[in-house]
Amino acid sequence: MSYIDLQPTLTDWPYDADQISVRKILGTDGAVRIQMRVELGVLQMEAEGRPDGARPSGHASLLEYQQWRLADYEQRNGTAVGFGLSPEECQELRTEASLYYRRYIALFVLEEYDQVVRDSAHNLDIFDFCREHAREEEDRACLESYRPYVLMMNARSRTLEALGNEEYTSALAHVNRGIMHIMTHLEEHGLAEEAGSSEEIRMLRELAAELKRRMPQDSAAVAETALRLAVEKEQFEEAARLRDMLEDLQGQRKPRLLPDQPARQRQSEA
């Protein structure tokens, strides 16, 4: 077995504590991989599939495998009653979520927002699966404190992707929908009073304000036309998104958010 000294690589790519340093490389097998410079070396991730390249029980991810287990259980028993995740299985899913977290942070730095949406959505699916199927209450609730952060990253990336395509109305709708999802989460957990100190809501509100300053003057008229077409085609989810955005543009929506207060940003590993 041969070993390679990484010192030349580390010297050519110095660590900077003040920023996240990320790059893409082409592997010897022709596959694209993502590298992140960390204090004591380089973290390398697969660009597709599980970040560590593993295929749990032959599946693309551990979440996919557990979803297959659930579907198989339902098919054999005619119900999901009795299916549950052990504490060990929940811990394994949390470990997978941490892998996807590291990758979507790297992808955000690379401005590959569609991939951030993909990976953050994967983690939200893990949160949902644990909440719905964990046997222990502690495991059902364990990841919920991270949900606002992941919702924010998902909404922020959808917004920036739309903005890059100059789809201003869609961008504003995405950011407003993200705020509403975080508010709903806080309300469901009896934490509505924390909206004013939520760093995630603050970031999305600032993004929404910036979008409004940059939007063309005819955005409301464009949104009205798109809304009519969505209703005619019975695309009700899209119609609801456009209606929310239009009300916001016209200043008709009732404020749901408390005034901002200083708050320390939550650090997440999800």
PDB file of C-alpha atoms in Angstrom:
ATOM      1  CA  MET A   1       0.000   0.000   0.000  1.00  0.00           C
ATOM      2  CA  SER A   2       1.338   3.406  -0.952  1.00  0.00           C
ATOM      3  CA  TYR A   3       0.629   6.669   0.820  1.00  0.00           C
ATOM      4  CA  ILE A   4       0.688  10.213  -0.524  1.00  0.00           C
ATOM      5  CA  ASP A   5       1.922  13.192   1.468  1.00  0.00           C
ATOM      6  CA  LEU A   6      -0.738  15.931   1.293  1.00  0.00           C
ATOM      7  CA  GLN A   7       1.645  18.711   2.342  1.00  0.00           C
ATOM      8  CA  PRO A   8       2.229  20.063  -1.204  1.00  0.00           C
ATOM      9  CA  THR A   9      -1.548  20.280  -1.714  1.00  0.00           C
ATOM     10  CA  LEU A  10      -2.062  21.968   1.646  1.00  0.00           C
ATOM     11  CA  THR A  11       0.739  24.435   0.943  1.00  0.00           C
ATOM     12  CA  ASP A  12      -0.706  25.352  -2.452  1.00  0.00           C
ATOM     13  CA  TRP A  13      -4.165  25.765  -0.927  1.00  0.00           C
ATOM     14  CA  PRO A  14      -3.699  27.493   2.449  1.00  0.00           C
ATOM     15  CA  TYR A  15      -6.415  27.389   5.088  1.00  0.00           C
ATOM     16  CA  ASP A  16      -8.263  30.661   5.707  1.00  0.00           C
ATOM     17  CA  ALA A  17     -10.201  30.789   8.967  1.00  0.00           C
ATOM     18  CA  ASP A  18     -12.209  33.792   7.754  1.00  0.00           C
ATOM     19  CA  GLN A  19     -13.890  32.103   4.800  1.00  0.00           C
ATOM     20  CA  ILE A  20     -15.113  28.737   3.556  1.00  0.00           C
ATOM     21  CA  SER A  21     -12.719  27.589   0.832  1.00  0.00           C
ATOM     22  CA  VAL A  22     -14.269  25.163  -1.653  1.00  0.00           C
ATOM     23  CA  ARG A  23     -13.365  23.893  -5.090  1.00  0.00           C
ATOM     24  CA  LYS A  24     -14.365  21.242  -7.620  1.00  0.00           C
ATOM     25  CA  ILE A  25     -11.928  18.681  -8.979  1.00  0.00           C
ATOM     26  CA  LEU A  26     -12.023  15.937 -11.585  1.00  0.00           C
ATOM     27  CA  GLY A  27     -11.129  12.588 -10.041  1.00  0.00           C
ATOM     28  CA  THR A  28      -8.826  10.035 -11.625  1.00  0.00           C
ATOM     29  CA  ASP A  29     -11.963   8.074 -12.528  1.00  0.00           C
ATOM     30  CA  GLY A  30     -13.424  11.077 -14.339  1.00  0.00           C
ATOM     31  CA  ALA A  31     -16.007  11.842 -11.645  1.00  0.00           C
ATOM     32  CA  VAL A  32     -16.512  15.389 -10.373  1.00  0.00           C
ATOM     33  CA  ARG A  33     -15.828  15.794  -6.659  1.00  0.00           C
ATOM     34  CA  ILE A  34     -16.004  18.661  -4.190  1.00  0.00           C
ATOM     35  CA  GLN A  35     -13.173  19.593  -1.865  1.00  0.00           C
ATOM     36  CA  MET A  36     -13.373  21.828   1.188  1.00  0.00           C
ATOM     37  CA  ARG A  37     -10.226  23.162   2.867  1.00  0.00           C
ATOM     38  CA  VAL A  38     -10.384  22.593   6.622  1.00  0.00           C
ATOM     39  CA  GLU A  39      -7.898  23.466   9.334  1.00  0.00           C
ATOM     40  CA  LEU A  40      -6.065  20.138   9.314  1.00  0.00           C
ATOM     41  CA  GLY A  41      -6.457  19.083   5.714  1.00  0.00           C
ATOM     42  CA  VAL A  42      -8.943  18.686   2.886  1.00  0.00           C
ATOM     43  CA  LEU A  43     -12.459  17.259   3.081  1.00  0.00           C
ATOM     44  CA  GLN A  44     -13.493  15.533  -0.152  1.00  0.00           C
ATOM     45  CA  MET A  45     -17.089  14.742  -1.120  1.00  0.00           C
ATOM     46  CA  GLU A  46     -18.853  13.120  -4.026  1.00  0.00           C
ATOM     47  CA  ALA A  47     -20.863  15.613  -6.087  1.00  0.00           C
ATOM     48  CA  GLU A  48     -23.720  13.144  -6.636  1.00  0.00           C
ATOM     49  CA  GLY A  49     -25.370  10.558  -4.417  1.00  0.00           C
ATOM     50  CA  ARG A  50     -24.259  10.265  -0.815  1.00  0.00           C
ATOM     51  CA  PRO A  51     -21.401  12.674  -0.114  1.00  0.00           C
ATOM     52  CA  ASP A  52     -19.195   9.840   1.200  1.00  0.00           C
ATOM     53  CA  GLY A  53     -19.903   7.660  -1.832  1.00  0.00           C
ATOM     54  CA  ALA A  54     -21.530   4.901   0.232  1.00  0.00           C
ATOM     55  CA  ARG A  55     -24.577   2.950  -0.951  1.00  0.00           C
ATOM     56  CA  PRO A  56     -26.334   1.649   2.177  1.00  0.00           C
ATOM     57  CA  SER A  57     -27.769  -1.792   1.396  1.00  0.00           C
ATOM     58  CA  GLY A  58     -27.437  -0.956  -2.294  1.00  0.00           C
ATOM     59  CA  HIS A  59     -29.475   2.262  -2.119  1.00  0.00           C
ATOM     60  CA  ALA A  60     -28.475   5.811  -3.086  1.00  0.00           C
ATOM     61  CA  SER A  61     -28.815   6.949   0.529  1.00  0.00           C
ATOM     62  CA  LEU A  62     -29.725   5.631   3.953  1.00  0.00           C
ATOM     63  CA  LEU A  63     -32.950   7.633   3.807  1.00  0.00           C
ATOM     64  CA  GLU A  64     -33.876   5.916   0.546  1.00  0.00           C
ATOM     65  CA  TYR A  65     -33.172   2.531   2.135  1.00  0.00           C
ATOM     66  CA  GLN A  66     -35.350   3.312   5.165  1.00  0.00           C
ATOM     67  CA  GLN A  67     -38.123   4.551   2.879  1.00  0.00           C
ATOM     68  CA  TRP A  68     -37.865   1.258   0.979  1.00  0.00           C
ATOM     69  CA  ARG A  69     -38.115  -0.632   4.274  1.00  0.00           C
ATOM     70  CA  LEU A  70     -41.279   1.289   5.153  1.00  0.00           C
ATOM     71  CA  ALA A  71     -42.856   0.643   1.737  1.00  0.00           C
ATOM     72  CA  ASP A  72     -41.986  -3.057   2.004  1.00  0.00           C
ATOM     73  CA  TYR A  73     -43.471  -3.221   5.516  1.00  0.00           C
ATOM     74  CA  GLU A  74     -46.697  -1.560   4.354  1.00  0.00           C
ATOM     75  CA  GLN A  75     -46.984  -3.915   1.391  1.00  0.00           C
ATOM     76  CA  ARG A  76     -46.559  -6.991   3.576  1.00  0.00           C
ATOM     77  CA  ASN A  77     -48.765  -5.821   6.447  1.00  0.00           C
ATOM     78  CA  GLY A  78     -51.279  -3.528   4.773  1.00  0.00           C
ATOM     79  CA  THR A  79     -50.420  -0.759   7.239  1.00  0.00           C
ATOM     80  CA  ALA A  80     -47.477   1.254   8.554  1.00  0.00           C
ATOM     81  CA  VAL A  81     -48.592   0.630  12.143  1.00  0.00           C
ATOM     82  CA  GLY A  82     -45.813  -1.188  13.951  1.00  0.00           C
ATOM     83  CA  PHE A  83     -43.009   0.161  11.782  1.00  0.00           C
ATOM     84  CA  GLY A  84     -40.441   2.168  13.708  1.00  0.00           C
ATOM     85  CA  LEU A  85     -36.866   3.389  13.747  1.00  0.00           C
ATOM     86  CA  SER A  86     -34.607   2.341  16.593  1.00  0.00           C
ATOM     87  CA  PRO A  87     -32.374   4.917  18.328  1.00  0.00           C
ATOM     88  CA  GLU A  88     -29.408   3.475  16.426  1.00  0.00           C
ATOM     89  CA  GLU A  89     -31.188   3.855  13.090  1.00  0.00           C
ATOM     90  CA  CYS A  90     -32.113   7.443  13.927  1.00  0.00           C
ATOM     91  CA  GLN A  91     -28.495   8.192  14.804  1.00  0.00           C
ATOM     92  CA  GLU A  92     -27.397   6.774  11.458  1.00  0.00           C
ATOM     93  CA  LEU A  93     -29.883   9.051   9.683  1.00  0.00           C
ATOM     94  CA  ARG A  94     -28.607  12.041  11.652  1.00  0.00           C
ATOM     95  CA  THR A  95     -25.078  11.150  10.577  1.00  0.00           C
ATOM     96  CA  GLU A  96     -26.229  11.088   6.955  1.00  0.00           C
ATOM     97  CA  ALA A  97     -27.870  14.491   7.435  1.00  0.00           C
ATOM     98  CA  SER A  98     -24.554  15.912   8.661  1.00  0.00           C
ATOM     99  CA  LEU A  99     -22.861  14.686   5.464  1.00  0.00           C
ATOM    100  CA  TYR A 100     -25.457  16.384   3.278  1.00  0.00           C
ATOM    101  CA  TYR A 101     -25.189  19.529   5.419  1.00  0.00           C
ATOM    102  CA  ARG A 102     -21.461  19.799   4.745  1.00  0.00           C
ATOM    103  CA  ARG A 103     -22.008  19.340   1.036  1.00  0.00           C
ATOM    104  CA  TYR A 104     -24.820  21.863   0.666  1.00  0.00           C
ATOM    105  CA  ILE A 105     -22.740  24.468   2.489  1.00  0.00           C
ATOM    106  CA  ALA A 106     -19.942  23.817  -0.012  1.00  0.00           C
ATOM    107  CA  LEU A 107     -22.401  23.967  -2.907  1.00  0.00           C
ATOM    108  CA  PHE A 108     -23.789  27.270  -1.630  1.00  0.00           C
ATOM    109  CA  VAL A 109     -20.284  28.747  -1.707  1.00  0.00           C
ATOM    110  CA  LEU A 110     -19.956  27.450  -5.279  1.00  0.00           C
ATOM    111  CA  GLU A 111     -23.310  29.135  -6.072  1.00  0.00           C
ATOM    112  CA  GLU A 112     -24.807  25.870  -7.320  1.00  0.00           C
ATOM    113  CA  TYR A 113     -28.152  26.699  -5.797  1.00  0.00           C
ATOM    114  CA  ASP A 114     -30.179  23.952  -7.459  1.00  0.00           C
ATOM    115  CA  GLN A 115     -27.921  21.392  -5.782  1.00  0.00           C
ATOM    116  CA  VAL A 116     -28.300  23.158  -2.423  1.00  0.00           C
ATOM    117  CA  VAL A 117     -32.069  22.826  -2.861  1.00  0.00           C
ATOM    118  CA  ARG A 118     -31.604  19.112  -3.578  1.00  0.00           C
ATOM    119  CA  ASP A 119     -29.447  18.407  -0.516  1.00  0.00           C
ATOM    120  CA  SER A 120     -31.369  20.605   1.924  1.00  0.00           C
ATOM    121  CA  ALA A 121     -34.606  18.952   0.764  1.00  0.00           C
ATOM    122  CA  HIS A 122     -32.983  15.575   1.471  1.00  0.00           C
ATOM    123  CA  ASN A 123     -32.294  16.670   5.035  1.00  0.00           C
ATOM    124  CA  LEU A 124     -35.829  17.974   5.491  1.00  0.00           C
ATOM    125  CA  ASP A 125     -37.049  14.554   4.361  1.00  0.00           C
ATOM    126  CA  ILE A 126     -34.822  12.947   7.008  1.00  0.00           C
ATOM    127  CA  PHE A 127     -36.313  15.276   9.631  1.00  0.00           C
ATOM    128  CA  ASP A 128     -39.826  14.290   8.555  1.00  0.00           C
ATOM    129  CA  PHE A 129     -39.036  10.575   8.484  1.00  0.00           C
ATOM    130  CA  CYS A 130     -37.533  10.592  11.983  1.00  0.00           C
ATOM    131  CA  ARG A 131     -40.390  12.707  13.342  1.00  0.00           C
ATOM    132  CA  GLU A 132     -42.979  10.328  11.910  1.00  0.00           C
ATOM    133  CA  HIS A 133     -41.332   6.955  12.527  1.00  0.00           C
ATOM    134  CA  ALA A 134     -38.827   7.120  15.401  1.00  0.00           C
ATOM    135  CA  ARG A 135     -39.793   4.858  18.292  1.00  0.00           C
ATOM    136  CA  GLU A 136     -38.419   7.218  20.945  1.00  0.00           C
ATOM    137  CA  GLU A 137     -39.771  10.714  21.557  1.00  0.00           C
ATOM    138  CA  GLU A 138     -36.234  12.062  21.905  1.00  0.00           C
ATOM    139  CA  ASP A 139     -35.396  10.877  18.396  1.00  0.00           C
ATOM    140  CA  ARG A 140     -38.638  12.296  16.990  1.00  0.00           C
ATOM    141  CA  ALA A 141     -37.810  15.745  18.337  1.00  0.00           C
ATOM    142  CA  CYS A 142     -34.026  15.712  18.038  1.00  0.00           C
ATOM    143  CA  LEU A 143     -33.707  17.373  14.642  1.00  0.00           C
ATOM    144  CA  GLU A 144     -36.569  19.848  14.892  1.00  0.00           C
ATOM    145  CA  SER A 145     -34.435  22.656  16.311  1.00  0.00           C
ATOM    146  CA  TYR A 146     -32.454  22.630  13.055  1.00  0.00           C
ATOM    147  CA  ARG A 147     -35.507  22.815  10.799  1.00  0.00           C
ATOM    148  CA  PRO A 148     -35.676  26.662  10.587  1.00  0.00           C
ATOM    149  CA  TYR A 149     -32.060  26.790   9.427  1.00  0.00           C
ATOM    150  CA  VAL A 150     -32.545  24.160   6.724  1.00  0.00           C
ATOM    151  CA  LEU A 151     -35.814  25.787   5.601  1.00  0.00           C
ATOM    152  CA  MET A 152     -33.962  29.082   5.330  1.00  0.00           C
ATOM    153  CA  MET A 153     -31.138  27.589   3.253  1.00  0.00           C
ATOM    154  CA  ASN A 154     -33.639  25.849   0.988  1.00  0.00           C
ATOM    155  CA  ALA A 155     -35.700  29.015   0.451  1.00  0.00           C
ATOM    156  CA  ARG A 156     -32.625  31.202   0.069  1.00  0.00           C
ATOM    157  CA  SER A 157     -31.205  28.911  -2.608  1.00  0.00           C
ATOM    158  CA  ARG A 158     -34.497  28.690  -4.504  1.00  0.00           C
ATOM    159  CA  THR A 159     -34.653  32.474  -4.393  1.00  0.00           C
ATOM    160  CA  LEU A 160     -31.101  33.018  -5.616  1.00  0.00           C
ATOM    161  CA  GLU A 161     -31.535  30.462  -8.387  1.00  0.00           C
ATOM    162  CA  ALA A 162     -34.658  32.281  -9.615  1.00  0.00           C
ATOM    163  CA  LEU A 163     -32.910  35.630  -9.281  1.00  0.00           C
ATOM    164  CA  GLY A 164     -30.031  34.358 -11.417  1.00  0.00           C
ATOM    165  CA  ASN A 165     -32.591  33.667 -14.134  1.00  0.00           C
ATOM    166  CA  GLU A 166     -34.095  37.156 -13.626  1.00  0.00           C
ATOM    167  CA  GLU A 167     -37.336  35.561 -12.433  1.00  0.00           C
ATOM    168  CA  TYR A 168     -38.035  38.264  -9.880  1.00  0.00           C
ATOM    169  CA  THR A 169     -41.608  37.342  -9.069  1.00  0.00           C
ATOM    170  CA  SER A 170     -40.707  33.701  -8.475  1.00  0.00           C
ATOM    171  CA  ALA A 171     -37.728  34.748  -6.369  1.00  0.00           C
ATOM    172  CA  LEU A 172     -39.880  36.898  -4.091  1.00  0.00           C
ATOM    173  CA  ALA A 173     -42.482  34.159  -3.827  1.00  0.00           C
ATOM    174  CA  HIS A 174     -39.830  31.629  -2.766  1.00  0.00           C
ATOM    175  CA  VAL A 175     -38.413  33.855  -0.053  1.00  0.00           C
ATOM    176  CA  ASN A 176     -41.860  34.704   1.313  1.00  0.00           C
ATOM    177  CA  ARG A 177     -42.884  31.054   1.280  1.00  0.00           C
ATOM    178  CA  GLY A 178     -39.706  30.256   3.244  1.00  0.00           C
ATOM    179  CA  ILE A 179     -40.618  32.806   5.902  1.00  0.00           C
ATOM    180  CA  MET A 180     -44.121  31.358   6.156  1.00  0.00           C
ATOM    181  CA  HIS A 181     -42.760  27.808   6.550  1.00  0.00           C
ATOM    182  CA  ILE A 182     -40.464  28.891   9.376  1.00  0.00           C
ATOM    183  CA  MET A 183     -43.295  30.792  11.042  1.00  0.00           C
ATOM    184  CA  THR A 184     -45.536  27.731  10.795  1.00  0.00           C
ATOM    185  CA  HIS A 185     -42.828  25.577  12.371  1.00  0.00           C
ATOM    186  CA  LEU A 186     -42.411  28.005  15.265  1.00  0.00           C
ATOM    187  CA  GLU A 187     -46.162  28.225  15.798  1.00  0.00           C
ATOM    188  CA  GLU A 188     -46.553  24.427  15.779  1.00  0.00           C
ATOM    189  CA  HIS A 189     -43.947  24.163  18.523  1.00  0.00           C
ATOM    190  CA  GLY A 190     -45.376  26.976  20.631  1.00  0.00           C
ATOM    191  CA  LEU A 191     -42.476  29.265  19.761  1.00  0.00           C
ATOM    192  CA  ALA A 192     -44.242  32.005  17.800  1.00  0.00           C
ATOM    193  CA  GLU A 193     -42.792  34.631  20.136  1.00  0.00           C
ATOM    194  CA  GLU A 194     -39.292  33.708  18.910  1.00  0.00           C
ATOM    195  CA  ALA A 195     -40.002  34.991  15.406  1.00  0.00           C
ATOM    196  CA  GLY A 196     -38.593  38.384  16.309  1.00  0.00           C
ATOM    197  CA  SER A 197     -35.250  36.878  17.307  1.00  0.00           C
ATOM    198  CA  SER A 198     -35.039  34.306  14.526  1.00  0.00           C
ATOM    199  CA  GLU A 199     -31.840  34.765  12.559  1.00  0.00           C
ATOM    200  CA  GLU A 200     -33.308  32.706   9.738  1.00  0.00           C
ATOM    201  CA  ILE A 201     -36.355  34.962   9.381  1.00  0.00           C
ATOM    202  CA  ARG A 202     -34.164  38.059   9.588  1.00  0.00           C
ATOM    203  CA  MET A 203     -31.974  36.830   6.729  1.00  0.00           C
ATOM    204  CA  LEU A 204     -34.962  36.029   4.527  1.00  0.00           C
ATOM    205  CA  ARG A 205     -36.647  39.349   5.289  1.00  0.00           C
ATOM    206  CA  GLU A 206     -33.480  41.196   4.279  1.00  0.00           C
ATOM    207  CA  LEU A 207     -33.347  39.168   1.070  1.00  0.00           C
ATOM    208  CA  ALA A 208     -37.003  39.999   0.364  1.00  0.00           C
ATOM    209  CA  ALA A 209     -36.332  43.703   0.891  1.00  0.00           C
ATOM    210  CA  GLU A 210     -33.396  43.584  -1.519  1.00  0.00           C
ATOM    211  CA  LEU A 211     -35.526  41.798  -4.104  1.00  0.00           C
ATOM    212  CA  LYS A 212     -38.239  44.442  -3.913  1.00  0.00           C
ATOM    213  CA  ARG A 213     -35.658  47.152  -4.587  1.00  0.00           C
ATOM    214  CA  ARG A 214     -34.411  45.306  -7.670  1.00  0.00           C
ATOM    215  CA  MET A 215     -37.729  44.197  -9.157  1.00  0.00           C
ATOM    216  CA  PRO A 216     -38.976  45.804 -12.393  1.00  0.00           C
ATOM    217  CA  GLN A 217     -41.844  48.263 -12.058  1.00  0.00           C
ATOM    218  CA  ASP A 218     -44.282  46.025 -13.943  1.00  0.00           C
ATOM    219  CA  SER A 219     -43.775  43.004 -11.652  1.00  0.00           C
ATOM    220  CA  ALA A 220     -47.272  43.224 -10.170  1.00  0.00           C
ATOM    221  CA  ALA A 221     -48.895  43.221 -13.612  1.00  0.00           C
ATOM    222  CA  VAL A 222     -46.788  40.239 -14.682  1.00  0.00           C
ATOM    223  CA  ALA A 223     -47.755  38.393 -11.506  1.00  0.00           C
ATOM    224  CA  GLU A 224     -51.456  39.076 -12.069  1.00  0.00           C
ATOM    225  CA  THR A 225     -51.248  37.579 -15.564  1.00  0.00           C
ATOM    226  CA  ALA A 226     -49.358  34.539 -14.302  1.00  0.00           C
ATOM    227  CA  LEU A 227     -51.924  34.093 -11.517  1.00  0.00           C
ATOM    228  CA  ARG A 228     -54.830  34.086 -13.963  1.00  0.00           C
ATOM    229  CA  LEU A 229     -53.091  31.500 -16.143  1.00  0.00           C
ATOM    230  CA  ALA A 230     -52.312  29.285 -13.150  1.00  0.00           C
ATOM    231  CA  VAL A 231     -55.966  29.348 -12.045  1.00  0.00           C
ATOM    232  CA  GLU A 232     -57.177  28.587 -15.577  1.00  0.00           C
ATOM    233  CA  LYS A 233     -54.816  25.587 -15.759  1.00  0.00           C
ATOM    234  CA  GLU A 234     -55.851  24.484 -12.237  1.00  0.00           C
ATOM    235  CA  GLN A 235     -52.261  24.779 -11.016  1.00  0.00           C
ATOM    236  CA  PHE A 236     -53.466  25.640  -7.542  1.00  0.00           C
ATOM    237  CA  GLU A 237     -50.159  25.386  -5.692  1.00  0.00           C
ATOM    238  CA  GLU A 238     -48.535  27.763  -8.160  1.00  0.00           C
ATOM    239  CA  ALA A 239     -51.593  30.034  -7.943  1.00  0.00           C
ATOM    240  CA  ALA A 240     -51.283  30.176  -4.148  1.00  0.00           C
ATOM    241  CA  ARG A 241     -47.596  31.062  -4.420  1.00  0.00           C
ATOM    242  CA  LEU A 242     -48.328  33.818  -6.943  1.00  0.00           C
ATOM    243  CA  ARG A 243     -51.222  35.162  -4.871  1.00  0.00           C
ATOM    244  CA  ASP A 244     -48.965  35.431  -1.814  1.00  0.00           C
ATOM    245  CA  MET A 245     -46.329  37.222  -3.853  1.00  0.00           C
ATOM    246  CA  LEU A 246     -48.860  39.599  -5.434  1.00  0.00           C
ATOM    247  CA  GLU A 247     -50.328  40.550  -2.064  1.00  0.00           C
ATOM    248  CA  ASP A 248     -46.844  41.251  -0.810  1.00  0.00           C
ATOM    249  CA  LEU A 249     -46.043  43.455  -3.814  1.00  0.00           C
ATOM    250  CA  GLN A 250     -49.273  45.384  -3.328  1.00  0.00           C
ATOM    251  CA  GLY A 251     -48.709  45.699   0.411  1.00  0.00           C
ATOM    252  CA  GLN A 252     -52.001  43.975   1.215  1.00  0.00           C
ATOM    253  CA  ARG A 253     -50.736  41.059   3.291  1.00  0.00           C
ATOM    254  CA  LYS A 254     -51.207  41.408   7.003  1.00  0.00           C
ATOM    255  CA  PRO A 255     -47.873  41.399   8.853  1.00  0.00           C
ATOM    256  CA  ARG A 256     -47.192  38.132  10.673  1.00  0.00           C
ATOM    257  CA  LEU A 257     -43.687  38.830  11.895  1.00  0.00           C
ATOM    258  CA  LEU A 258     -42.630  40.456  15.121  1.00  0.00           C
ATOM    259  CA  PRO A 259     -40.039  43.253  15.039  1.00  0.00           C
ATOM    260  CA  ASP A 260     -36.465  42.017  14.748  1.00  0.00           C
ATOM    261  CA  GLN A 261     -34.366  41.769  17.884  1.00  0.00           C
ATOM    262  CA  PRO A 262     -30.622  41.084  18.153  1.00  0.00           C
ATOM    263  CA  ALA A 263     -29.939  37.369  18.119  1.00  0.00           C
ATOM    264  CA  ARG A 264     -26.964  35.070  17.818  1.00  0.00           C
ATOM    265  CA  GLN A 265     -27.081  32.894  14.722  1.00  0.00           C
ATOM    266  CA  ARG A 266     -27.802  29.235  15.386  1.00  0.00           C
ATOM    267  CA  GLN A 267     -25.008  26.890  14.412  1.00  0.00           C
ATOM    268  CA  SER A 268     -26.352  23.798  12.656  1.00  0.00           C
ATOM    269  CA  GLU A 269     -24.951  20.435  11.709  1.00  0.00           C
ATOM    270  CA  ALA A 270     -28.082  19.406   9.855  1.00  0.00           C
TER     271      ALA A 270
END
